[in-house]
Short mmCIF file of C-alpha atoms in Angstrom, two decimals:
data_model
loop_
_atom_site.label_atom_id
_atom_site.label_comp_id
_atom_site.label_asym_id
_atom_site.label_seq_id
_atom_site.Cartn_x
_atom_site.Cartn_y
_atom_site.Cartn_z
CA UNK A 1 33.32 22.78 18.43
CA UNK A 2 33.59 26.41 19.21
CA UNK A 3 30.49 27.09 17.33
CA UNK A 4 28.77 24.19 19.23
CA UNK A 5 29.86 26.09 22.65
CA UNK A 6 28.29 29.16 21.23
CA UNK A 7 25.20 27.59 20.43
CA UNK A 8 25.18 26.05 24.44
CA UNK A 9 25.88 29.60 25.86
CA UNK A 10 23.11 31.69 23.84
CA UNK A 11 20.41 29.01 24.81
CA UNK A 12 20.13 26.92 21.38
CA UNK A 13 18.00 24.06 22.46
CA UNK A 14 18.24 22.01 19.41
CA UNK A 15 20.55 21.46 16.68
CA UNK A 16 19.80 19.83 13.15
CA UNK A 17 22.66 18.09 11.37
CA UNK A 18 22.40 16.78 7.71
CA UNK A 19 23.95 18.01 4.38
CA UNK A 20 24.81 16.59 1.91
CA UNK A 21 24.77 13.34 3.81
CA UNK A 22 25.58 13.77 7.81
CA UNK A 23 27.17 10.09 7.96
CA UNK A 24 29.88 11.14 5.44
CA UNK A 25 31.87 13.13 7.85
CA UNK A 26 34.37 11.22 10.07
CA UNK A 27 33.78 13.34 12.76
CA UNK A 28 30.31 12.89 12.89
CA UNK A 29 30.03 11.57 16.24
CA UNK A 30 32.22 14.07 17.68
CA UNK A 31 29.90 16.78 16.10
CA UNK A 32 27.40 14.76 18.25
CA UNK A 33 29.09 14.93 21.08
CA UNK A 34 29.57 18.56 20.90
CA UNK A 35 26.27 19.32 21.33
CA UNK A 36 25.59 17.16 24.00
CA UNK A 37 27.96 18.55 25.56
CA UNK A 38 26.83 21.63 25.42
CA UNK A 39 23.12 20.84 26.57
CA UNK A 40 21.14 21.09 23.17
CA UNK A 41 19.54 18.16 21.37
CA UNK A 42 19.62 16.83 17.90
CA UNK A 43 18.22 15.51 14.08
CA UNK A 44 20.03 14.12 11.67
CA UNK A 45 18.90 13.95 7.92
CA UNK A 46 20.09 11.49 6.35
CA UNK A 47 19.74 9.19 2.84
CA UNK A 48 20.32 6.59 4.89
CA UNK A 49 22.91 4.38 2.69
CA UNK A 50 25.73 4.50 5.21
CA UNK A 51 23.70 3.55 8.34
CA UNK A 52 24.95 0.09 9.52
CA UNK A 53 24.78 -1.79 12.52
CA UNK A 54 28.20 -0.09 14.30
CA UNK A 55 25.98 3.46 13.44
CA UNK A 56 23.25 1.89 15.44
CA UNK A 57 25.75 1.30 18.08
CA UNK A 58 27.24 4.37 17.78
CA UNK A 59 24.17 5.64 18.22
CA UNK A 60 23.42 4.03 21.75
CA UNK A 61 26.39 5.15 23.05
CA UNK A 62 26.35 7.42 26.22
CA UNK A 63 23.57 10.18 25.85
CA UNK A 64 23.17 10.44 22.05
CA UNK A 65 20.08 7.80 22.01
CA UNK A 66 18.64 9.87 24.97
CA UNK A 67 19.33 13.79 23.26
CA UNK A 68 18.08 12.23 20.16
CA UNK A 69 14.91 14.10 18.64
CA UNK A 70 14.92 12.50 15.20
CA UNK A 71 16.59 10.46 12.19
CA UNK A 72 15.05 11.63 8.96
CA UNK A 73 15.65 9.64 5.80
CA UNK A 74 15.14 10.04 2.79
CA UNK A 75 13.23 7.41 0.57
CA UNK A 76 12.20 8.19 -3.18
CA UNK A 77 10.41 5.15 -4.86
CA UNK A 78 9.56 1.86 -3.37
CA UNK A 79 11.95 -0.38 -5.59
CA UNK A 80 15.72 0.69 -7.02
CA UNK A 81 14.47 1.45 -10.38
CA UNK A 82 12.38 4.26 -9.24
CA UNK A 83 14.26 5.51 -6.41
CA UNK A 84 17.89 5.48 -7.76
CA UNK A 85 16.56 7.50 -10.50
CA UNK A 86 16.06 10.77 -8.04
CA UNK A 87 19.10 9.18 -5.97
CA UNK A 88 22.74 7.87 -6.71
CA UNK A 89 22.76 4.79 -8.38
CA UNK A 90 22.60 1.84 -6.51
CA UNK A 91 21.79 3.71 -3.69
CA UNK A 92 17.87 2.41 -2.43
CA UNK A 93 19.36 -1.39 -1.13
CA UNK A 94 21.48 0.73 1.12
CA UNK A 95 18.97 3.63 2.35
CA UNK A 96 16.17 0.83 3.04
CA UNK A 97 18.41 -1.31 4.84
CA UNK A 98 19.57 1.55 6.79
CA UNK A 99 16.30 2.34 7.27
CA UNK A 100 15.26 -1.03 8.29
CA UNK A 101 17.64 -1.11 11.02
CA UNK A 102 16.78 2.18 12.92
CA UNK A 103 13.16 0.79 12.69
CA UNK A 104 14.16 -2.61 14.06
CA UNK A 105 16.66 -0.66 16.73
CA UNK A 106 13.20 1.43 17.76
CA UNK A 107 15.04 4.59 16.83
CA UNK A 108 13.00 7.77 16.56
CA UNK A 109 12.81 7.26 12.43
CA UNK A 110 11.14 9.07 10.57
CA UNK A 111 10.87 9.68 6.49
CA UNK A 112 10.44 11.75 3.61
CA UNK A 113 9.35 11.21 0.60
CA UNK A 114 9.82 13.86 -2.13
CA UNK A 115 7.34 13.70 -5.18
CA UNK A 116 8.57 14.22 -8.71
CA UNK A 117 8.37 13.47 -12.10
CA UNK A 118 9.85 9.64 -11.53
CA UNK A 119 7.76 8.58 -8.78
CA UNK A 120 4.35 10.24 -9.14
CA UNK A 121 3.21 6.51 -9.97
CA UNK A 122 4.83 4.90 -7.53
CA UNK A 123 3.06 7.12 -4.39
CA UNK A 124 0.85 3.29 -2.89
CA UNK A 125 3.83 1.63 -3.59
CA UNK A 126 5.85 3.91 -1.40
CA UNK A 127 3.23 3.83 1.01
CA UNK A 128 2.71 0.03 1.66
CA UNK A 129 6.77 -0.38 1.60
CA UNK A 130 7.34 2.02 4.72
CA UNK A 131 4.06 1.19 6.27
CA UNK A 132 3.24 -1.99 5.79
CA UNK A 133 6.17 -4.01 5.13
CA UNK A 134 8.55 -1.89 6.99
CA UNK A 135 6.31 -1.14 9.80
CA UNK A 136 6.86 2.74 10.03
CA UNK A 137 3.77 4.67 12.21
CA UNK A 138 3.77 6.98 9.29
CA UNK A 139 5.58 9.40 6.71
CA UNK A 140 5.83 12.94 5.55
CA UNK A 141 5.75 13.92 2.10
CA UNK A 142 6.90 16.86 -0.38
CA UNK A 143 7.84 18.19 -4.07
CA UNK A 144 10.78 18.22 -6.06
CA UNK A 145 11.09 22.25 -6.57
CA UNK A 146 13.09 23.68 -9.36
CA UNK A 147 16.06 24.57 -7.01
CA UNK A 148 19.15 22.80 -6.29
CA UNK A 149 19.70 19.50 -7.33
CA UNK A 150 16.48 19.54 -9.39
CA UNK A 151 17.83 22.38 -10.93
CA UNK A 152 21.15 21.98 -11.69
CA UNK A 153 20.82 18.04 -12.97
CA UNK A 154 18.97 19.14 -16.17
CA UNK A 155 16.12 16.57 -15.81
CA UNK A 156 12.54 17.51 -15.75
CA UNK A 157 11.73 15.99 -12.37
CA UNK A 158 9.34 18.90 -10.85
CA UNK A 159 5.71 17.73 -11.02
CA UNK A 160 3.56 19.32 -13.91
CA UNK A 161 -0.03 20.63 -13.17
CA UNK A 162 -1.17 17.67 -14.51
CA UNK A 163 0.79 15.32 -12.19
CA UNK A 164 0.09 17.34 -9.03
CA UNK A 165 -3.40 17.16 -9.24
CA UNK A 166 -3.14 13.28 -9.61
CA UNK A 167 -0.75 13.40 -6.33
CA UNK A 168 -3.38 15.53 -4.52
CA UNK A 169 -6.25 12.83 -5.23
CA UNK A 170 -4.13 9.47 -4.72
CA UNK A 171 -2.52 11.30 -1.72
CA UNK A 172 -5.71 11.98 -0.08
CA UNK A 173 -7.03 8.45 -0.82
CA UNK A 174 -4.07 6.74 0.48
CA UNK A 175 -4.47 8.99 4.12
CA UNK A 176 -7.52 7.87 4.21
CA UNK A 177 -6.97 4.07 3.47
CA UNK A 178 -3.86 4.58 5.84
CA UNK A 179 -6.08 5.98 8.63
CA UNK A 180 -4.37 9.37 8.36
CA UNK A 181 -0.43 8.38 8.40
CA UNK A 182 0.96 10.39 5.76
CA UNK A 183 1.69 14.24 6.81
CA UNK A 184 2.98 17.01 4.70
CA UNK A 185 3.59 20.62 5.28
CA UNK A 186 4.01 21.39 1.76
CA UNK A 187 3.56 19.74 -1.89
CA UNK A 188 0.17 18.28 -3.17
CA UNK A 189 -1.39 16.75 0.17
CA UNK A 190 -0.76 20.32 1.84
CA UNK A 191 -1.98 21.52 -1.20
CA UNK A 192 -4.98 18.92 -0.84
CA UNK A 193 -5.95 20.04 2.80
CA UNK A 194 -5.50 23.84 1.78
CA UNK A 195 -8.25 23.59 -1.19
CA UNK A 196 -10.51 21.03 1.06
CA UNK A 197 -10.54 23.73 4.15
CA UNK A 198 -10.46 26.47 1.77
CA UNK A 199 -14.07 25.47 -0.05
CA UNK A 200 -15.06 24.73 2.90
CA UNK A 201 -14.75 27.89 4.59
CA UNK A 202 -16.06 29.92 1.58
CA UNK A 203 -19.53 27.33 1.46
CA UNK A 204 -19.90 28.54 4.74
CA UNK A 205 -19.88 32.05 4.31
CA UNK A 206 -16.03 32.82 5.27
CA UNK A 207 -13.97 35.33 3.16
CA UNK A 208 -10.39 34.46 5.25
CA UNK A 209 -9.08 32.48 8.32
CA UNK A 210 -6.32 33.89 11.04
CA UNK A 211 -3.06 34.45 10.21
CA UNK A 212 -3.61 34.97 6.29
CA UNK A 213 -4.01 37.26 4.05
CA UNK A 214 -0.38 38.04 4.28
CA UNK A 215 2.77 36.72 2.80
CA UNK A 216 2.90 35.03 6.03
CA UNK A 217 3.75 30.97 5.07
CA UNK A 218 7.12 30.38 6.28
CA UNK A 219 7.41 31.03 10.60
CA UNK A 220 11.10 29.21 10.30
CA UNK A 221 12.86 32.17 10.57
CA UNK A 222 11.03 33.16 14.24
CA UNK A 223 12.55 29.90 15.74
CA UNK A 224 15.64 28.78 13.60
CA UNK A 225 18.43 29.35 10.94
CA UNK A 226 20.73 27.92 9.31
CA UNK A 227 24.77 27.38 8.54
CA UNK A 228 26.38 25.74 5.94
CA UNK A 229 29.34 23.43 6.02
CA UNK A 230 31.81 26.73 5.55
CA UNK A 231 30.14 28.85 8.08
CA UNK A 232 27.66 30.62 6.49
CA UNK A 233 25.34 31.81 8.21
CA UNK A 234 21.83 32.03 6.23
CA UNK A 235 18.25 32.22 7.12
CA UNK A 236 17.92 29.01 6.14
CA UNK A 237 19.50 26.06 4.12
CA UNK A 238 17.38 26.57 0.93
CA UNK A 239 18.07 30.39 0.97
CA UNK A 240 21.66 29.82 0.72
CA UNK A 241 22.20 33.31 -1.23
CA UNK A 242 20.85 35.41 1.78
CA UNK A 243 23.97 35.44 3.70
CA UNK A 244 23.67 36.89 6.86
CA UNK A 245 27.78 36.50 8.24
CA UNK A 246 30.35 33.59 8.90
CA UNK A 247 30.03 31.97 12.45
CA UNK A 248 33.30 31.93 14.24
CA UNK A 249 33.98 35.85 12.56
CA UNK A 250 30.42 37.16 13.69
CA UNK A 251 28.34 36.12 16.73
CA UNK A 252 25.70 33.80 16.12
CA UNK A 253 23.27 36.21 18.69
CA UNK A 254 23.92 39.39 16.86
CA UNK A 255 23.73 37.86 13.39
CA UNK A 256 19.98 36.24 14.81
CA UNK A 257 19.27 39.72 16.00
CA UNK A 258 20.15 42.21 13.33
CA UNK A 259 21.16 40.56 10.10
CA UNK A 260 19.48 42.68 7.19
CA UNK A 261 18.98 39.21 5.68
CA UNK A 262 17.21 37.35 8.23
CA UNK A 263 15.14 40.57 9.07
CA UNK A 264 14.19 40.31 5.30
CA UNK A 265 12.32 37.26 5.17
CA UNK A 266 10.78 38.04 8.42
CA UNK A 267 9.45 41.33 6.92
CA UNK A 268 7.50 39.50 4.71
CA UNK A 269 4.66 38.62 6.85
CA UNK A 270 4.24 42.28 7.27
CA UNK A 271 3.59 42.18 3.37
CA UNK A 272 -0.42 42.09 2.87
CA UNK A 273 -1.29 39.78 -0.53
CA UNK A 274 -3.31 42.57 -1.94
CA UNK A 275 -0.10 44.49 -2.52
CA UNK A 276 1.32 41.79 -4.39
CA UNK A 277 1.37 42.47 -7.74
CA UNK A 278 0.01 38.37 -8.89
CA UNK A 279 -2.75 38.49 -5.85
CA UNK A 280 -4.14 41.22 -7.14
CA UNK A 281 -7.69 41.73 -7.67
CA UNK A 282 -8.14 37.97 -6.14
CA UNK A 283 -10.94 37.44 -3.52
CA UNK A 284 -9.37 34.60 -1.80
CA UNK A 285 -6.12 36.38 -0.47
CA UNK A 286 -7.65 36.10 3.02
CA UNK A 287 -7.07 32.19 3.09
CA UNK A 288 -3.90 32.29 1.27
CA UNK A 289 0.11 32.96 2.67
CA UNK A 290 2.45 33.67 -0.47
CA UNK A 291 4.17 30.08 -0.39
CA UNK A 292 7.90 28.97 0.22
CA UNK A 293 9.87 32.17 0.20
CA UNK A 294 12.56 29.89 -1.16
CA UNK A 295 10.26 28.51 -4.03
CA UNK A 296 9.77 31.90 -4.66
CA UNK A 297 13.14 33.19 -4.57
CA UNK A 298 14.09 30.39 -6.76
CA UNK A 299 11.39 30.76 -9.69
CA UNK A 300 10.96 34.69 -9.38
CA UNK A 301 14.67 35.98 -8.25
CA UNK A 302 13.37 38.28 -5.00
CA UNK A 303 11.41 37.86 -1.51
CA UNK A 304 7.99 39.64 -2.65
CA UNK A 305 5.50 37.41 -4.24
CA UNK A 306 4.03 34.48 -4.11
CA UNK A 307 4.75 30.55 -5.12
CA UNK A 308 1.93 29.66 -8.16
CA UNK A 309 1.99 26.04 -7.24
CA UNK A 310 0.61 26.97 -3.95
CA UNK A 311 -1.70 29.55 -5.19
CA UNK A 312 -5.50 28.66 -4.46
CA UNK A 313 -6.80 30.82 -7.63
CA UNK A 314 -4.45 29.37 -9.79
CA UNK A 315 -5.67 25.91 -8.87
CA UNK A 316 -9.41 27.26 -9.28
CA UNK A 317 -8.55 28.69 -12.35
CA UNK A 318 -6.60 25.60 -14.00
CA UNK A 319 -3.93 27.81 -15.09
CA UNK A 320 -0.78 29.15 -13.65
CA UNK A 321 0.66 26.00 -11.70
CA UNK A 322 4.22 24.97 -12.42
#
């Protein structure tokens, strides 16, 4: 709760809680509370399997509907046999109930679905369970990337060229057919829109667009950061290895400020393409941003370069996509 105050007295707006799974901790609500209390707003990610109707309630109580930004969940297949095998078993009755009762409750519900090897066939089915038999307005989609859980469980669940390419084109059907409900910052309908405004630009004469050129893809850093369920303090929860100090030993402020690690990933939009060492000789660096610094972290071991299954040339090329 001292970390909560901290938060309140620097001028944190908003605070995003998930894990893990949020719900898990007994103290959730108190966590909730806490930042309430301490003027800032607040997410929650969740897998949704231990959302019942006393959470709903829970939820209503006092100001947490009203502080409320968001409930993400989490929703891999559209029946158990393809989403319990990227989740626990037994595990999708539970999330789409959950789900099903934040929608029915009118809470501000969203979801995520995360493409990999298991469900890449599955993509409409997903789609007409949360939109047209749940009801949802909408959902956002990404990729399995080979880092934690995907990399640690031993299966082959990240997407192969092959398989992305058929997410990009179903993907971009479905939007269309869905009247432009299914967002993504990243993965193969990001990917999708990036090579659709990228041809487009070059047909018309371009050779960039603002803000490329540079390794310049990830703004997180600018606005937020994260810390772990120890105290870590890191740039962000899927650069968990960039540790920038422990909140509760360092201040929050000074860490944002000055932390070698932080300043490291911001540094990188400093970094032009044509001085890294894949991008070069390419002529469409100016419409390009280097990718996920944690993608690339996790398939090249440092900061400076770029993520292939986000690279345009690769794409053009047919070769190089993980």
């Amino acid at each position: 709760m001292e970390i909560l105050k901290e938060l309140g007295d620097i001028g944190v707006q908003r605070v995003c809680l998930s894990g893990g799974e949020a719900f898990i901790r007994p103290d959730i609500f108190t966590l909730i509370d806490g930042v309430i209390e301490n003027r800032m707003r607040y997410s929650l990610l969740s897998n949704g399997t231990m959302i019942t109707e006393d959470t709903i309630a829970a939820l209503q109580t006092g100001k947490r509907r009203l502080r409320l930004d968001s409930i993400q969940i989490s929703i891999d297949g559209s029946c158990a046999e393809i989403h319990d095998r990227s989740r626990p078993p037994k595990s999708f009755d539970r999330a789409t109930r959950g789900l099903r009762l934040l929608a029915q409750a009118k809470m501000p519900v969203t979801v995520r679905v995360t493409l990999n090897h298991h469900n890449i066939n599955d993509i409409s089915g997903i789609a007409a369970l949360l939109i047209d038999d749940i009801g949802l307005s909408g959902f956002s989609t990404n990729e399995a990337e080979y880092m934690g859980a995907a990399r640690c469980s031993g299966q082959n669940i990240v997407l192969s060229k092959e398989e992305r390419r058929q997410a990009m084109k179903i993907l971009t059907e479905l939007n269309e057919q869905y009247g432009r409900k299914i967002s993504a910052n990243a993965g193969p309908l990001a990917m999708a829109t990036m090579v659709e405004d990228i041809e487009t630009r070059i047909g018309a004469g371009e050779t960039g667009r603002p803000g490329r050129g540079t390794l310049s893809s990830c703004g997180g850093v600018f606005s937020k950061m994260a810390i772990l369920h120890d105290g870590t303090m890191v740039p962000c929860n899927m650069l968990p290895s960039l540790i920038m100090g422990v909140a509760g030993m360092h201040p929050v402020k000074e860490v944002w400020r000055t932390s070698p690690a932080i300043n490291a990933v911001r540094y990188r939009r400093n970094v032009p393409l044509s001085a890294v060492p894949e991008c070069k000789g390419c002529k469409y660096t100016g419409f390009c941003s280097g990718g996920c610094p944690a993608a690339v972290m996790a398939k090249t071991g440092r900061l400076i370069g770029i993520d292939p299954s986000g690279c345009y040339r690769a794409f053009h090329q047919d070769e190089g996509c993980i």
